[in-house]
């Protein structure tokens, strides 16, 4: 047990805390110049927005991959099982395959949106501007990176096809701006 009055005038965290607190200057910390403060705040906000955007898109890609993968695998496996076990066999196959397809979609989405965040940094207002060519180039980089293990020829072919597919989807859906 501590003697009475030992902690008077000090913080319970550290005996010297009150001494350090008294030596600090009163008032708020000195403000940084306005142009530096705004620039630093916008970088932090932009970085946080991109990170949250990428994580959000990875989750969305996983969900779309799981749902679409389940439906397509279920439909495809209905004809592959014998008459008495069509539904149970197709359901079992779809349950097994859906998370694998969701994983594939999540990886594609995460890499694509990471490249998109990097490429849109070159614009004056990166959160508001995205061109069709930027999207196609992100698809090109994503497909090339994800297929690099197959060799340079396969990676180059997949990169071109991936870039063209993403470009075509972007043009057809009308999602491009600027």
Short mmCIF file of C-alpha atoms in Angstrom, two decimals:
data_model
loop_
_atom_site.label_atom_id
_atom_site.label_comp_id
_atom_site.label_asym_id
_atom_site.label_seq_id
_atom_site.Cartn_x
_atom_site.Cartn_y
_atom_site.Cartn_z
CA UNK A 1 0.00 0.00 0.00
CA UNK A 2 1.20 3.50 -0.90
CA UNK A 3 1.57 6.09 1.85
CA UNK A 4 -1.08 8.83 2.05
CA UNK A 5 -0.39 11.95 0.00
CA UNK A 6 2.25 10.33 -2.20
CA UNK A 7 0.30 10.81 -5.39
CA UNK A 8 -0.96 14.34 -4.65
CA UNK A 9 -0.21 16.74 -7.46
CA UNK A 10 0.99 14.01 -9.80
CA UNK A 11 -0.66 11.77 -12.29
CA UNK A 12 -1.33 8.18 -11.37
CA UNK A 13 0.30 7.18 -14.66
CA UNK A 14 3.79 8.46 -13.89
CA UNK A 15 5.15 10.35 -10.85
CA UNK A 16 6.80 13.00 -13.05
CA UNK A 17 3.79 13.55 -15.32
CA UNK A 18 2.70 16.71 -13.49
CA UNK A 19 6.19 18.19 -13.86
CA UNK A 20 6.16 17.54 -17.59
CA UNK A 21 2.65 18.94 -17.93
CA UNK A 22 3.66 22.20 -16.15
CA UNK A 23 6.71 22.70 -18.36
CA UNK A 24 4.63 22.71 -21.55
CA UNK A 25 3.59 26.03 -23.00
CA UNK A 26 -0.07 26.87 -22.44
CA UNK A 27 -2.41 27.09 -25.40
CA UNK A 28 -2.76 25.15 -28.59
CA UNK A 29 0.15 23.92 -30.64
CA UNK A 30 1.51 26.41 -33.17
CA UNK A 31 -0.44 26.26 -36.42
CA UNK A 32 1.21 25.28 -39.67
CA UNK A 33 0.92 27.63 -42.65
CA UNK A 34 -2.43 27.29 -44.40
CA UNK A 35 -1.07 25.99 -47.72
CA UNK A 36 0.87 23.19 -45.99
CA UNK A 37 -2.05 22.26 -43.75
CA UNK A 38 -4.50 21.91 -46.67
CA UNK A 39 -2.04 19.93 -48.77
CA UNK A 40 -1.28 17.49 -45.96
CA UNK A 41 -4.96 17.07 -45.09
CA UNK A 42 -5.94 16.40 -48.71
CA UNK A 43 -3.19 13.79 -49.09
CA UNK A 44 -4.36 11.95 -45.99
CA UNK A 45 -7.98 12.15 -47.10
CA UNK A 46 -7.11 11.04 -50.63
CA UNK A 47 -4.98 8.14 -49.40
CA UNK A 48 -7.66 7.00 -46.97
CA UNK A 49 -10.35 7.31 -49.64
CA UNK A 50 -8.34 5.21 -52.09
CA UNK A 51 -7.59 2.53 -49.51
CA UNK A 52 -11.21 2.32 -48.43
CA UNK A 53 -12.28 2.27 -52.08
CA UNK A 54 -9.96 -0.65 -52.86
CA UNK A 55 -11.11 -2.63 -49.81
CA UNK A 56 -14.72 -1.92 -50.71
CA UNK A 57 -14.19 -3.12 -54.27
CA UNK A 58 -12.41 -6.29 -53.11
CA UNK A 59 -15.42 -7.16 -50.97
CA UNK A 60 -17.80 -6.32 -53.80
CA UNK A 61 -15.78 -8.47 -56.22
CA UNK A 62 -15.81 -11.38 -53.78
CA UNK A 63 -19.59 -11.10 -53.37
CA UNK A 64 -20.23 -10.90 -57.10
CA UNK A 65 -17.86 -13.81 -57.75
CA UNK A 66 -19.52 -15.97 -55.11
CA UNK A 67 -23.08 -15.24 -56.23
CA UNK A 68 -22.40 -15.49 -59.95
CA UNK A 69 -20.11 -18.48 -59.47
CA UNK A 70 -22.73 -20.28 -57.41
CA UNK A 71 -25.45 -19.68 -59.99
CA UNK A 72 -23.34 -20.70 -63.00
CA UNK A 73 -21.85 -23.75 -61.30
CA UNK A 74 -25.28 -24.86 -60.09
CA UNK A 75 -26.79 -24.53 -63.56
CA UNK A 76 -23.86 -26.28 -65.25
CA UNK A 77 -23.86 -29.17 -62.76
CA UNK A 78 -27.60 -29.86 -62.99
CA UNK A 79 -26.99 -31.93 -66.13
CA UNK A 80 -23.79 -33.58 -64.86
CA UNK A 81 -25.41 -35.61 -62.06
CA UNK A 82 -27.71 -38.65 -62.23
CA UNK A 83 -31.48 -38.23 -62.18
CA UNK A 84 -32.03 -38.89 -58.48
CA UNK A 85 -29.25 -36.61 -57.30
CA UNK A 86 -29.35 -33.63 -59.66
CA UNK A 87 -30.29 -30.95 -57.14
CA UNK A 88 -28.16 -32.20 -54.27
CA UNK A 89 -25.15 -32.82 -56.52
CA UNK A 90 -25.43 -29.43 -58.25
CA UNK A 91 -25.92 -27.68 -54.91
CA UNK A 92 -22.88 -29.42 -53.41
CA UNK A 93 -20.70 -28.59 -56.43
CA UNK A 94 -21.85 -24.95 -56.39
CA UNK A 95 -21.12 -24.61 -52.66
CA UNK A 96 -17.62 -25.95 -53.22
CA UNK A 97 -16.81 -23.84 -56.29
CA UNK A 98 -18.41 -20.48 -55.40
CA UNK A 99 -15.77 -19.31 -52.85
CA UNK A 100 -12.99 -20.15 -55.32
CA UNK A 101 -14.59 -17.99 -58.00
CA UNK A 102 -15.24 -15.25 -55.43
CA UNK A 103 -11.55 -15.33 -54.52
CA UNK A 104 -10.59 -14.91 -58.18
CA UNK A 105 -12.95 -11.97 -58.63
CA UNK A 106 -11.70 -10.35 -55.41
CA UNK A 107 -8.06 -10.55 -56.52
CA UNK A 108 -8.86 -9.14 -59.95
CA UNK A 109 -10.93 -6.32 -58.43
CA UNK A 110 -8.31 -5.44 -55.83
CA UNK A 111 -5.43 -5.30 -58.29
CA UNK A 112 -7.51 -3.41 -60.85
CA UNK A 113 -8.62 -0.74 -58.39
CA UNK A 114 -5.13 -0.42 -56.93
CA UNK A 115 -3.84 0.33 -60.44
CA UNK A 116 -6.78 2.66 -60.99
CA UNK A 117 -5.90 4.59 -57.83
CA UNK A 118 -2.28 4.88 -58.91
CA UNK A 119 -3.07 5.95 -62.46
CA UNK A 120 -5.69 8.55 -61.53
CA UNK A 121 -3.12 10.31 -59.32
CA UNK A 122 -1.90 12.12 -62.44
CA UNK A 123 -5.15 14.09 -62.75
CA UNK A 124 -5.63 17.44 -61.04
CA UNK A 125 -8.78 16.12 -59.33
CA UNK A 126 -8.20 12.35 -59.17
CA UNK A 127 -11.41 11.43 -57.38
CA UNK A 128 -13.58 13.10 -60.01
CA UNK A 129 -11.79 12.21 -63.25
CA UNK A 130 -11.46 8.81 -64.87
CA UNK A 131 -11.06 8.33 -68.58
CA UNK A 132 -11.80 5.30 -70.72
CA UNK A 133 -8.13 4.95 -71.61
CA UNK A 134 -7.20 4.93 -67.92
CA UNK A 135 -9.65 2.10 -67.37
CA UNK A 136 -8.32 0.14 -70.33
CA UNK A 137 -4.75 0.61 -69.15
CA UNK A 138 -5.72 -0.61 -65.66
CA UNK A 139 -7.24 -3.72 -67.23
CA UNK A 140 -4.07 -4.19 -69.30
CA UNK A 141 -1.83 -3.95 -66.22
CA UNK A 142 -4.09 -6.16 -64.09
CA UNK A 143 -4.37 -8.96 -66.65
CA UNK A 144 -0.64 -8.81 -67.36
CA UNK A 145 0.32 -8.89 -63.69
CA UNK A 146 -2.05 -11.73 -62.81
CA UNK A 147 -0.81 -13.89 -65.70
CA UNK A 148 2.92 -13.14 -65.45
CA UNK A 149 3.60 -16.60 -64.00
CA UNK A 150 2.61 -18.17 -67.32
CA UNK A 151 5.49 -16.48 -69.12
CA UNK A 152 6.01 -13.25 -71.02
CA UNK A 153 4.13 -14.30 -74.17
CA UNK A 154 1.03 -15.43 -72.28
CA UNK A 155 1.20 -12.38 -70.01
CA UNK A 156 1.40 -10.02 -72.99
CA UNK A 157 -1.50 -11.75 -74.74
CA UNK A 158 -3.64 -11.78 -71.60
CA UNK A 159 -2.75 -8.15 -70.91
CA UNK A 160 -3.94 -7.03 -74.34
CA UNK A 161 -7.11 -9.11 -74.14
CA UNK A 162 -7.81 -7.96 -70.57
CA UNK A 163 -7.27 -4.33 -71.46
CA UNK A 164 -9.55 -4.58 -74.50
CA UNK A 165 -12.26 -6.40 -72.53
CA UNK A 166 -12.24 -3.83 -69.73
CA UNK A 167 -12.19 -1.02 -72.30
CA UNK A 168 -15.15 -2.54 -74.13
CA UNK A 169 -17.14 -3.01 -70.92
CA UNK A 170 -16.39 0.57 -69.91
CA UNK A 171 -17.51 1.96 -73.28
CA UNK A 172 -20.65 -0.20 -73.49
CA UNK A 173 -21.72 0.49 -69.91
CA UNK A 174 -21.09 4.22 -70.29
CA UNK A 175 -19.21 4.33 -67.00
CA UNK A 176 -16.38 6.46 -68.38
CA UNK A 177 -16.15 10.15 -67.69
CA UNK A 178 -14.14 12.87 -69.38
#
